Short mmCIF file of C-alpha atoms in Angstrom, two decimals:
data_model
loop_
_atom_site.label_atom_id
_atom_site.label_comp_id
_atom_site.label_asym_id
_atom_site.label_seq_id
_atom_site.Cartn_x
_atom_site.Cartn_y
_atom_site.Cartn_z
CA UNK A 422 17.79 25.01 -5.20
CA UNK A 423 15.46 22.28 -4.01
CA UNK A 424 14.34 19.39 -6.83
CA UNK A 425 11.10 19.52 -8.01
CA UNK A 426 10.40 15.71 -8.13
CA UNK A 427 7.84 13.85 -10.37
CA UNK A 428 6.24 10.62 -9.41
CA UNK A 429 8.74 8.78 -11.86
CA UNK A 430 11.83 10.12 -9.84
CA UNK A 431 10.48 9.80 -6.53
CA UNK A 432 9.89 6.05 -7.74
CA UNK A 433 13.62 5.97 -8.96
CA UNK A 434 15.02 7.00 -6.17
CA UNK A 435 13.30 5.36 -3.64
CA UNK A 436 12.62 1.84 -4.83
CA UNK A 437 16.39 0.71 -4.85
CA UNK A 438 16.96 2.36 -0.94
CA UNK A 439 13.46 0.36 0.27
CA UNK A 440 14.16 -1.90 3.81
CA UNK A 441 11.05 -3.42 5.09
CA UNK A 442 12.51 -6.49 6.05
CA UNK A 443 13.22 -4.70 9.52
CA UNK A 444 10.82 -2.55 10.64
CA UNK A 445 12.02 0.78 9.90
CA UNK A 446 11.96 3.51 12.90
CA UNK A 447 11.77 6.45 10.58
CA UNK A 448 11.37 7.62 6.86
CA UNK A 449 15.06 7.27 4.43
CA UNK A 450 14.51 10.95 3.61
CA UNK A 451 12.23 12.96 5.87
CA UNK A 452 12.70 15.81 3.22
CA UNK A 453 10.87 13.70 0.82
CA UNK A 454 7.45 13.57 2.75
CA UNK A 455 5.90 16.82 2.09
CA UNK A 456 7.33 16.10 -1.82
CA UNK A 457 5.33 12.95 -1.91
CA UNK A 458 2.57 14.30 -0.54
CA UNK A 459 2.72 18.00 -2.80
CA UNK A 460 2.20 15.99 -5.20
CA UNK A 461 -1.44 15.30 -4.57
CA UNK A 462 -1.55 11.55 -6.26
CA UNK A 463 -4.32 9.23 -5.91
CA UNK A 464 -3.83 8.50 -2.48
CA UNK A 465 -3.12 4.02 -3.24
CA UNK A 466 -0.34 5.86 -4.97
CA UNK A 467 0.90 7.91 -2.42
CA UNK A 468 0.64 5.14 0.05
CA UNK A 469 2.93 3.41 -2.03
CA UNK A 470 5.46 5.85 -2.27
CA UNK A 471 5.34 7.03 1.60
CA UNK A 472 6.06 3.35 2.49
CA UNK A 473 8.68 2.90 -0.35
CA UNK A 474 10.35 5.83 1.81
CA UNK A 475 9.79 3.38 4.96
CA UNK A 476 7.55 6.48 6.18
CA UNK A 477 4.85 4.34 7.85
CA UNK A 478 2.76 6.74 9.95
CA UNK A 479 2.14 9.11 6.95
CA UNK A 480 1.37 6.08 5.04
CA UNK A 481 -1.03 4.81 7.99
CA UNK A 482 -3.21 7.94 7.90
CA UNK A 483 -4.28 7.09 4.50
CA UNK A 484 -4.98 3.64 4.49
CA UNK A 485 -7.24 4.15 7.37
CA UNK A 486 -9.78 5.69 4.82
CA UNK A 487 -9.93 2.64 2.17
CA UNK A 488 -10.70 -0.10 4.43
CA UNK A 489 -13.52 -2.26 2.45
CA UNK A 490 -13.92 -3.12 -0.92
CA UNK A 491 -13.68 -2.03 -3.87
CA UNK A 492 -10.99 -0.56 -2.70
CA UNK A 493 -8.60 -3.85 -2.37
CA UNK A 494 -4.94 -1.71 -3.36
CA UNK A 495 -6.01 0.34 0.00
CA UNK A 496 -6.43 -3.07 2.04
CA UNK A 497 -3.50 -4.92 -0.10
CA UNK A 498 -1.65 -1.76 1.30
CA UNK A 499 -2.52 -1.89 5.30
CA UNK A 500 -1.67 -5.28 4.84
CA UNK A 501 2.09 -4.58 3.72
CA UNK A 502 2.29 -1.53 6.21
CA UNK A 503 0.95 -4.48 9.33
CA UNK A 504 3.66 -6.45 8.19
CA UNK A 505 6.58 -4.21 8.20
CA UNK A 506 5.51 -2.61 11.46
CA UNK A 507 5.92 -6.54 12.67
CA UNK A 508 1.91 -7.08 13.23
CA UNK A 509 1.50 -10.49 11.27
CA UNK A 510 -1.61 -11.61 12.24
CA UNK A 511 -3.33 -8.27 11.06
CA UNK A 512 -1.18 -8.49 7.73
CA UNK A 513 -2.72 -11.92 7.37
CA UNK A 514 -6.22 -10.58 8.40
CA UNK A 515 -5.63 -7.67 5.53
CA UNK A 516 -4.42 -10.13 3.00
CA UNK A 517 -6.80 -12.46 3.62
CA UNK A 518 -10.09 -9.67 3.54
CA UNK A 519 -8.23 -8.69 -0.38
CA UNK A 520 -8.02 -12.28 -1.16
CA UNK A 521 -12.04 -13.02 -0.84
CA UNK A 522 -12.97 -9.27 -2.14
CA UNK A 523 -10.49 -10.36 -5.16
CA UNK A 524 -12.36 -13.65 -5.66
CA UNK A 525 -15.99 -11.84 -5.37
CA UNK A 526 -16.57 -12.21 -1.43
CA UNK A 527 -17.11 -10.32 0.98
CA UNK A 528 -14.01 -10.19 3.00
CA UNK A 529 -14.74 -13.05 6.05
CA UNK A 530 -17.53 -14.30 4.46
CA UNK A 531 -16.27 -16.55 1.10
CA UNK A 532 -17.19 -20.04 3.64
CA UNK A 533 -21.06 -18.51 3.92
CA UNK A 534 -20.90 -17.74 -0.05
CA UNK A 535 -21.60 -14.34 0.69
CA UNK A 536 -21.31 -12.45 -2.48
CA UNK A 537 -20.01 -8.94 -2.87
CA UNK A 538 -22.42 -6.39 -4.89
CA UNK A 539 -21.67 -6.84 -9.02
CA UNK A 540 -20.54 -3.07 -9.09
CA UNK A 541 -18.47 -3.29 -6.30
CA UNK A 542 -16.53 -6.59 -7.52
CA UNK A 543 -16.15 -4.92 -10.83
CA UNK A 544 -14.27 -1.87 -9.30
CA UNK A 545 -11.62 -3.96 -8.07
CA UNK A 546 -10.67 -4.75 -10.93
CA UNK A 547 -7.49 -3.40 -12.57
CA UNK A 548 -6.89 -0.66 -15.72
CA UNK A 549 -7.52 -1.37 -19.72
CA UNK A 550 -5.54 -4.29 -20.78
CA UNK A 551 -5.50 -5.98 -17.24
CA UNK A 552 -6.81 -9.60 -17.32
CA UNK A 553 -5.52 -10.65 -13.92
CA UNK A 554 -7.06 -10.00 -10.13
CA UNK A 555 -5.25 -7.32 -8.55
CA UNK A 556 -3.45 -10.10 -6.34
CA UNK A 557 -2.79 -12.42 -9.57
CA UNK A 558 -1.00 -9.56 -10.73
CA UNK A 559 1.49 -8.60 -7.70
CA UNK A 560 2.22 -11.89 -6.61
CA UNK A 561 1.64 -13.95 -9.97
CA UNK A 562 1.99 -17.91 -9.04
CA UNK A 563 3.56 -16.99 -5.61
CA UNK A 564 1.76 -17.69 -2.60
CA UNK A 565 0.74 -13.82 -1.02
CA UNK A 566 1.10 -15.43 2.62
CA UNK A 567 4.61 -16.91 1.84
CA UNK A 568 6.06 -13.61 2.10
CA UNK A 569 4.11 -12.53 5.82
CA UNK A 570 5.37 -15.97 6.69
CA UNK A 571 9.06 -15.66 5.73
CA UNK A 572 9.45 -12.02 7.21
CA UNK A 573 8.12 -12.85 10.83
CA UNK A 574 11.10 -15.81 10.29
CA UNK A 575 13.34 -13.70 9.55
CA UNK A 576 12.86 -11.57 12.83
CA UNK A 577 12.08 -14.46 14.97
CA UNK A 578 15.93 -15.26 14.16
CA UNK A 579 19.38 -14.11 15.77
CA UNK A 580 21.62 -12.37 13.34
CA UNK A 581 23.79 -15.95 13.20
CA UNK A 582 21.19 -18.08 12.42
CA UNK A 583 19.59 -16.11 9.29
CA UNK A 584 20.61 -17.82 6.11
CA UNK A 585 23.55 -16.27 3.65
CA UNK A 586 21.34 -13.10 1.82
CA UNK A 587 18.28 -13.85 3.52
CA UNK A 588 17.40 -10.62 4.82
CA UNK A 589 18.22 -9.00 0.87
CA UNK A 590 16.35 -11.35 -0.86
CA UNK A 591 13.39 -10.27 1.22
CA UNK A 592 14.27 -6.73 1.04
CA UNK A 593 14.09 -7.56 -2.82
CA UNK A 594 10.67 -9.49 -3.19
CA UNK A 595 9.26 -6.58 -0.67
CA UNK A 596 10.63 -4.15 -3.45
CA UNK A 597 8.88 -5.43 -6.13
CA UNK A 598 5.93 -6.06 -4.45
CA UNK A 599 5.50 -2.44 -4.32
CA UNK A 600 6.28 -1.77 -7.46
CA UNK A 601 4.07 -4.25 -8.53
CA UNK A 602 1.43 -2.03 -6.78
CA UNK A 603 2.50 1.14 -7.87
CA UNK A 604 2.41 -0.28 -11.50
CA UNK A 605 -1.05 -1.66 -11.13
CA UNK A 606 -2.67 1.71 -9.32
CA UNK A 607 -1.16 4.07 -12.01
CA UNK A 608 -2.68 1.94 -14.88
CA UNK A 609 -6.53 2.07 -13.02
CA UNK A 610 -6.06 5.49 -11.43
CA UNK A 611 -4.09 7.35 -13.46
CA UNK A 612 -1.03 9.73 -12.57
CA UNK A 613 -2.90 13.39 -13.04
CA UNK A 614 -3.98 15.52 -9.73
CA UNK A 615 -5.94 14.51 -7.16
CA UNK A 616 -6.47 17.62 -5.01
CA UNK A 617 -10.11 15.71 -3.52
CA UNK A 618 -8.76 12.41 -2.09
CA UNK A 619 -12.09 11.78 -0.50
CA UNK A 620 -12.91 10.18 -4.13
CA UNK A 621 -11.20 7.42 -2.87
CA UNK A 622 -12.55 7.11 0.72
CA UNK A 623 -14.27 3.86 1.15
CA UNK A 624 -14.31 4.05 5.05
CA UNK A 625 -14.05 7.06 6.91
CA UNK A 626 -14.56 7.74 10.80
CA UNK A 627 -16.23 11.28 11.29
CA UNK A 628 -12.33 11.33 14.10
CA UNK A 629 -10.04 11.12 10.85
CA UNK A 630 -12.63 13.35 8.39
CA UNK A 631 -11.81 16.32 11.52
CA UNK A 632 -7.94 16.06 11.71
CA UNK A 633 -7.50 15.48 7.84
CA UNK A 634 -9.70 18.61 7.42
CA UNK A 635 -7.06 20.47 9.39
CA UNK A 636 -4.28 19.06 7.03
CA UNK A 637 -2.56 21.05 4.46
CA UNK A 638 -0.28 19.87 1.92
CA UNK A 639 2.98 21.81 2.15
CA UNK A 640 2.85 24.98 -0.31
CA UNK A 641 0.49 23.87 -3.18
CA UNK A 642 -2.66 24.50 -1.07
CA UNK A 643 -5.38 22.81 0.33
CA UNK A 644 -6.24 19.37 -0.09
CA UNK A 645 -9.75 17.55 0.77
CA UNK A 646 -9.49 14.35 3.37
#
């Protein structure tokens, strides 16, 4: 009989079998899509989960709608996504566009002291109890870039001149960078249905809006894109 998983063992089991070090060329368990996606999340948290199954284009489709602030955990997302699939300089654009909306800016325009809207900054900000900017919290004291910088090193290297464990401890810092995520999403979004993700939509080209409306989330019924 198949296993009806729950956000907290979809978590479990894929967090420890994460690789994003490489880029991946398909999802750990294909089975688990449709069960990610059946269970009709807030779609920053789904995100999370698709890519913590290294299933990037599912996770692409979604980040494609929360492209501006305040929806940073979208951008933070596209960011991580650019850098597994190997595009660096768009992870750096991504992180760099979360960075300023973090901060207040307008994403490219911090040096012009452009300002972002006082409801709009305050939405980025995380859950009860969180004192911290949404990129304070996942990276902490860490540089963000450091990691964008150390994985394109990583595959700019033959496999004899990567450093003893290299490749793990990235697949390890990568891990709980997610999790750091997922943790920070579930506290401001909460963990209860979200069968209208367009609640979340920041962005949205009228292209995606037509094939998401043709989308149907395997056996629990329709869900809005």
């Amino acid at each position: 009989m198949p296993r009806n998983h729950s956000l907290e063992s979809l978590t479990q089991k894929l967090l420890p079998s994460t690789r994003l070090a490489q880029p991946p060329h398909h999802s750990t368990f294909p089975d688990l899509t449709a069960k990610i996606s059946d269970l009709q999340l807030h779609p920053t948290i789904e995100v999370a989960l698709h890519m913590l199954n290294s299933d990037l284009p599912s996770a692409h489709f979604l980040v494609r709608h929360m492209q501006a602030p305040p929806a940073v955990e979208g951008m933070l997302l596209h960011s991580i996504l650019h850098r597994a699939e190997g595009d660096f300089d768009n992870s750096r654009a991504w992180l760099s566009d979360v960075k300023d909306a973090c901060e207040g800016f307008q994403p490219k325009k911090k040096s012009e002291n452009q300002k972002l809207d006082s409801d709009v900054f305050s939405q980025t900000k995380g859950g009860n109890g969180f004192d911290k900017t949404f990129v304070e919290f996942v990276y902490g004291e860490s540089d963000p870039d450091k990691l964008i910088d150390d994985v394109e090193s990583l595959r700019r290297k033959k496999l004899g001149q990567r450093g003893e464990g290299e490749e793990e401890e990235l697949e390890e810092r990568s891990r709980e960078e997610l999790h750091k995520v997922l943790e920070w999403c579930k506290a401001k979004f909460g963990t209860e249905l979200w069968r209208d993700a367009t609640k979340a939509w920041v962005e949205n080209s009228e292209e995606i809006s037509k094939i998401g409306g043709e989308m149907a989330s395997g056996g629990k019924g329709h869900r809005e894109f």
